[in-house]
mmCIF file of C-alpha atoms and ligand atoms in Angstrom:
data_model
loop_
_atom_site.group_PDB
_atom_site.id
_atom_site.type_symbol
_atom_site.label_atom_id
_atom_site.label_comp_id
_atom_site.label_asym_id
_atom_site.label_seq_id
_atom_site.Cartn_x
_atom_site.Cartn_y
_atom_site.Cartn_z
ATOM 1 C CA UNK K 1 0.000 0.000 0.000
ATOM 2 C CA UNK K 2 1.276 3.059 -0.843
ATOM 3 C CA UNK K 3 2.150 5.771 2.425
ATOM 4 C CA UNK K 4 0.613 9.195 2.419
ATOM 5 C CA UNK K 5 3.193 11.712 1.405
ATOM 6 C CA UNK K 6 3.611 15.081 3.578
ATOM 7 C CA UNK K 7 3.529 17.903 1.050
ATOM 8 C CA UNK K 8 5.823 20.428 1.584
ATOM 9 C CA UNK K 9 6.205 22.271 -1.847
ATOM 10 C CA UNK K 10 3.691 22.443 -4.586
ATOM 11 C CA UNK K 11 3.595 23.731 -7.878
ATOM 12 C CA UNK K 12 0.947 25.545 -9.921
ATOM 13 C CA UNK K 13 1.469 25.513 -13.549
ATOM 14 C CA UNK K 14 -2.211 27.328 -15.328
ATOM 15 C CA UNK K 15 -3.079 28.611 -18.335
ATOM 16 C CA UNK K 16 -5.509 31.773 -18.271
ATOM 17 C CA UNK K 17 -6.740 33.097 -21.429
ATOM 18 C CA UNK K 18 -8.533 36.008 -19.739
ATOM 19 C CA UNK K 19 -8.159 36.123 -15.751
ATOM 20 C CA UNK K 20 -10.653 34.179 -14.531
ATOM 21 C CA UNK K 21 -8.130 31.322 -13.611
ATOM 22 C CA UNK K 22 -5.466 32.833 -12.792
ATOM 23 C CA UNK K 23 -7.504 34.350 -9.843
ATOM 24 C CA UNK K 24 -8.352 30.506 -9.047
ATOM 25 C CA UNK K 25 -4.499 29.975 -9.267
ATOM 26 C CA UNK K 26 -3.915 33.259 -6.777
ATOM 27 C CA UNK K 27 -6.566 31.765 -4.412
ATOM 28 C CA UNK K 28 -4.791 28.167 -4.063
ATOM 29 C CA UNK K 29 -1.298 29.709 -3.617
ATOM 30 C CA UNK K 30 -3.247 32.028 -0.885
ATOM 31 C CA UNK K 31 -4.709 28.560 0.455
ATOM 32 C CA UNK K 32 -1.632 26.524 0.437
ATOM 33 C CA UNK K 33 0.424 29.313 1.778
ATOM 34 C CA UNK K 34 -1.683 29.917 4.725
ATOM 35 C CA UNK K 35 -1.304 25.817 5.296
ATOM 36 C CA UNK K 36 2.403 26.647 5.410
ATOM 37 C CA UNK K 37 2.758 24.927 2.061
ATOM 38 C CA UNK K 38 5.428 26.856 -0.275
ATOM 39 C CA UNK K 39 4.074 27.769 -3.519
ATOM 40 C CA UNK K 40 5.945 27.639 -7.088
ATOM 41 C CA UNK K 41 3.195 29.212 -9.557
ATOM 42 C CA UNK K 42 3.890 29.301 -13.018
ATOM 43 C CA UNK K 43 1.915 30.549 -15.841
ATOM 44 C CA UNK K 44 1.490 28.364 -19.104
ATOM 45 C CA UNK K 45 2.901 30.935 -21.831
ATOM 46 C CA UNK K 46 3.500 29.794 -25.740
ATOM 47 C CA UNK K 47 7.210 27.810 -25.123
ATOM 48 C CA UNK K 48 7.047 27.294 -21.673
ATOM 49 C CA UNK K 49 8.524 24.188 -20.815
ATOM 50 C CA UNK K 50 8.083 22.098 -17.829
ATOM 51 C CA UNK K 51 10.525 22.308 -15.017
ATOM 52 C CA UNK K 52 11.320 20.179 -12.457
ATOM 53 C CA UNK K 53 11.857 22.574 -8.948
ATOM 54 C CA UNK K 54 11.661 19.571 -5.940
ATOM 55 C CA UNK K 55 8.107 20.109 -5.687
ATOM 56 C CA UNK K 56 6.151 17.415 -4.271
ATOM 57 C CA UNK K 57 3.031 18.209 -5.782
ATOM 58 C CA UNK K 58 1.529 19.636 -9.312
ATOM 59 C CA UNK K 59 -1.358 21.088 -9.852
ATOM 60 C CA UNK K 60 -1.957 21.908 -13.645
ATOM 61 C CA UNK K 61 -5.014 24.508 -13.769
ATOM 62 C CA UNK K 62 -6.736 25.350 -16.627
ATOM 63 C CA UNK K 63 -9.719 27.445 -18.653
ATOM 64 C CA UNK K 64 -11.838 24.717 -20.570
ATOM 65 C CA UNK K 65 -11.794 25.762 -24.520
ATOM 66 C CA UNK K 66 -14.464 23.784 -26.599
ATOM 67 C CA UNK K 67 -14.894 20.913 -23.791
ATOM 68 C CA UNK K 68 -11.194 20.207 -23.602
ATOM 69 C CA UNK K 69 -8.138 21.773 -22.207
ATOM 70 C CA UNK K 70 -6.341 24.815 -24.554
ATOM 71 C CA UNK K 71 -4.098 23.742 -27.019
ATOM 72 C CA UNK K 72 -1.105 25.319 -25.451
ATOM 73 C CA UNK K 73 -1.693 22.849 -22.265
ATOM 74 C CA UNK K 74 -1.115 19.942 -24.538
ATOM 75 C CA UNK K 75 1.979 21.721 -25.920
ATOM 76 C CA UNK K 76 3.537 22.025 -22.500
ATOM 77 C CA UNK K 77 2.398 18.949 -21.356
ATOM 78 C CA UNK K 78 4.160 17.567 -24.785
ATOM 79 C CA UNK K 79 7.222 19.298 -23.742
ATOM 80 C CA UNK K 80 7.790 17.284 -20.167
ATOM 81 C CA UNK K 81 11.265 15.505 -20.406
ATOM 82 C CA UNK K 82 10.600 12.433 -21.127
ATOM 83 C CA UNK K 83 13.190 10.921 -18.759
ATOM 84 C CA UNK K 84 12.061 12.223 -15.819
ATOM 85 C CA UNK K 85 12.132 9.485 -13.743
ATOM 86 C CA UNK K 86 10.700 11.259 -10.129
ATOM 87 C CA UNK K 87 7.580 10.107 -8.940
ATOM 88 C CA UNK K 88 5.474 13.027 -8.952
ATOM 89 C CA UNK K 89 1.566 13.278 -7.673
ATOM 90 C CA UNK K 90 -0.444 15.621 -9.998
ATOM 91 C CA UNK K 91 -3.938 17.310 -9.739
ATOM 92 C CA UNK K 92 -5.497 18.517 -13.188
ATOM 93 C CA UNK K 93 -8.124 21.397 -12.356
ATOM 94 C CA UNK K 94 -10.271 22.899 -15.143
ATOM 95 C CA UNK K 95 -12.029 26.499 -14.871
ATOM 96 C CA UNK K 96 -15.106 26.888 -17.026
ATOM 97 C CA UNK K 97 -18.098 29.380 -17.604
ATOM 98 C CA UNK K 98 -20.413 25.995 -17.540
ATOM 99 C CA UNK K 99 -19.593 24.084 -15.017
ATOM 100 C CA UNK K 100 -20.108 20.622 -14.476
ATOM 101 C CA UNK K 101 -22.314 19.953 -17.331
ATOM 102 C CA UNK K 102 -22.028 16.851 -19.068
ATOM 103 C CA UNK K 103 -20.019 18.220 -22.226
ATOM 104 C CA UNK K 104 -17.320 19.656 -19.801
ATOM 105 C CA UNK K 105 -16.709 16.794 -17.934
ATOM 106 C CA UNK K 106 -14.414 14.734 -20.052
ATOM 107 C CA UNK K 107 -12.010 17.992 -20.650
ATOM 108 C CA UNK K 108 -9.657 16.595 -17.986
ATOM 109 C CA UNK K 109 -9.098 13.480 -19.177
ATOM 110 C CA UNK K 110 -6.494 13.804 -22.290
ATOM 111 C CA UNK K 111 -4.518 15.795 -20.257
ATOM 112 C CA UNK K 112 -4.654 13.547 -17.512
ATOM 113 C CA UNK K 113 -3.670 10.462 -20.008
ATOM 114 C CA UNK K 114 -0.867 12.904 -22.005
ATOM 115 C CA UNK K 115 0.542 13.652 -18.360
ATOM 116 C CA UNK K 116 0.758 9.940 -17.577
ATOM 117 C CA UNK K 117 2.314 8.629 -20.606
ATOM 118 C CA UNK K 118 5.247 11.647 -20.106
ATOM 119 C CA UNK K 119 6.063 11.031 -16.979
ATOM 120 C CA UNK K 120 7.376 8.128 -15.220
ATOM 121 C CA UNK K 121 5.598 6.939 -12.499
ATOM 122 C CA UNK K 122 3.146 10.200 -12.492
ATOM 123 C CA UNK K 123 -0.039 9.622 -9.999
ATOM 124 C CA UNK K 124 -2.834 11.611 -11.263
ATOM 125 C CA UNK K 125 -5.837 12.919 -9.720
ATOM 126 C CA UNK K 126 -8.938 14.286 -11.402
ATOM 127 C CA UNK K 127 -10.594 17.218 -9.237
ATOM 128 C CA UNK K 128 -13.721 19.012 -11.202
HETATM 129 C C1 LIG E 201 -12.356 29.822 -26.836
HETATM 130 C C2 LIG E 201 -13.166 29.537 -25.577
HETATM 131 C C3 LIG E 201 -13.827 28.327 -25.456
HETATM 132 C C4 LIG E 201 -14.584 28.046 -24.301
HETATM 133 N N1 LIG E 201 -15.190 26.835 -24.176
HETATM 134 C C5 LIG E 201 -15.890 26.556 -23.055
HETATM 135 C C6 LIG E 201 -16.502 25.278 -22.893
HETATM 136 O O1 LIG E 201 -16.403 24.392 -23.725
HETATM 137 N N2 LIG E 201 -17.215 25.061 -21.754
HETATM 138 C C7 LIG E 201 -17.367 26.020 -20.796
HETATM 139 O O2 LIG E 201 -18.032 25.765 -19.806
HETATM 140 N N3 LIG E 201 -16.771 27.220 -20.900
HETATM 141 C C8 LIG E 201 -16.036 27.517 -22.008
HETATM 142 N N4 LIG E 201 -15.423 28.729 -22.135
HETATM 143 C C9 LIG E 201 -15.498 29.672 -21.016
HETATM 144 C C10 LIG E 201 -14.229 29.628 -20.170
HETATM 145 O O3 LIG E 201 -13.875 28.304 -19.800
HETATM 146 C C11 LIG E 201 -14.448 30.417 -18.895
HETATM 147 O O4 LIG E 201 -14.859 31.712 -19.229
HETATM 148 C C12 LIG E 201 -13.197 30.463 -18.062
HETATM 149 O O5 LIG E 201 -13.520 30.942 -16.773
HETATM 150 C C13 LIG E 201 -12.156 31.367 -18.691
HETATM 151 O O6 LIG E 201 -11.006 31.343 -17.882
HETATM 152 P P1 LIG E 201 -9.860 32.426 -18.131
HETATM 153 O O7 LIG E 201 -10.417 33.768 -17.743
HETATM 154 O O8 LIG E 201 -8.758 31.992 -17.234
HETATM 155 O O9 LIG E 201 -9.476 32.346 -19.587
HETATM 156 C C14 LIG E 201 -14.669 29.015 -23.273
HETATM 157 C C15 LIG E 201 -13.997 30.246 -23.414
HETATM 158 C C16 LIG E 201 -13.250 30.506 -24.559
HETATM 159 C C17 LIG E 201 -12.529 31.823 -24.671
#
């Protein structure tokens, strides 16, 4: 069975198209902060890369476009060395005007499966 980990250090890695979740991002950092969790938060920008900065945690936030994450989420995620052999738990997080409606609900999952497949030994978690 695997042990709980304590998480010390987390990072937040969103993409915000026009605010609205990067206030969600600012709200968790304000959250984790006040849990005496440090707080890495990184914005998704065309050619961002991944990096890897000892966090124990990553929480990938993002604005659902057309029932599915934004393009430039799959680029990043694309971008993940691929020999990255650290075991690191992962939360994917979508923002939308909708909701949970029943189009919006799948718009985790590719991410969540891209993630996997780049990462060795990546846990992932599906919050919506
Ligand atoms: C191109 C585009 C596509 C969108 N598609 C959806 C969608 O499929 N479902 C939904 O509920 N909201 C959709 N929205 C609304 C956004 O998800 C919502 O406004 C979100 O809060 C925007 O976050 P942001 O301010 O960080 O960009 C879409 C917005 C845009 C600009």
């Amino acid at each position: 069975m695997e042990m709980p980990r304590k998480i010390s250090k987390v990072k937040i890695a969103y993409f915000s198209g026009t605010g609205g979740t990067a206030l969600v991002a600012d709200t968790l950092e304000r959250k984790l902060i006040g849990r005496e969790i440090s707080v890495i938060k990184s914005e998704i920008r065309a050619g961002n890369r991944p990096s890897s900065d000892g966090e124990d945690l990553l929480i990938l936030l993002f604005a659902v476009h057309a029932f599915n994450a934004p393009g430039i989420v799959y680029q990043w995620i694309d971008s993940f060395p691929g020999n990255n052999n650290e075991i690191v738990p992962a939360a994917v997080i979508s923002v939308s005007g909708g909701g949970e409606m029943t189009p919006n609900t799948a718009c985790c999952l590719s991410s969540i499966c891209k993630l996997e497949k780049r990462t060795t030994g990546l846990f992932m978690k599906r919050w919506s």
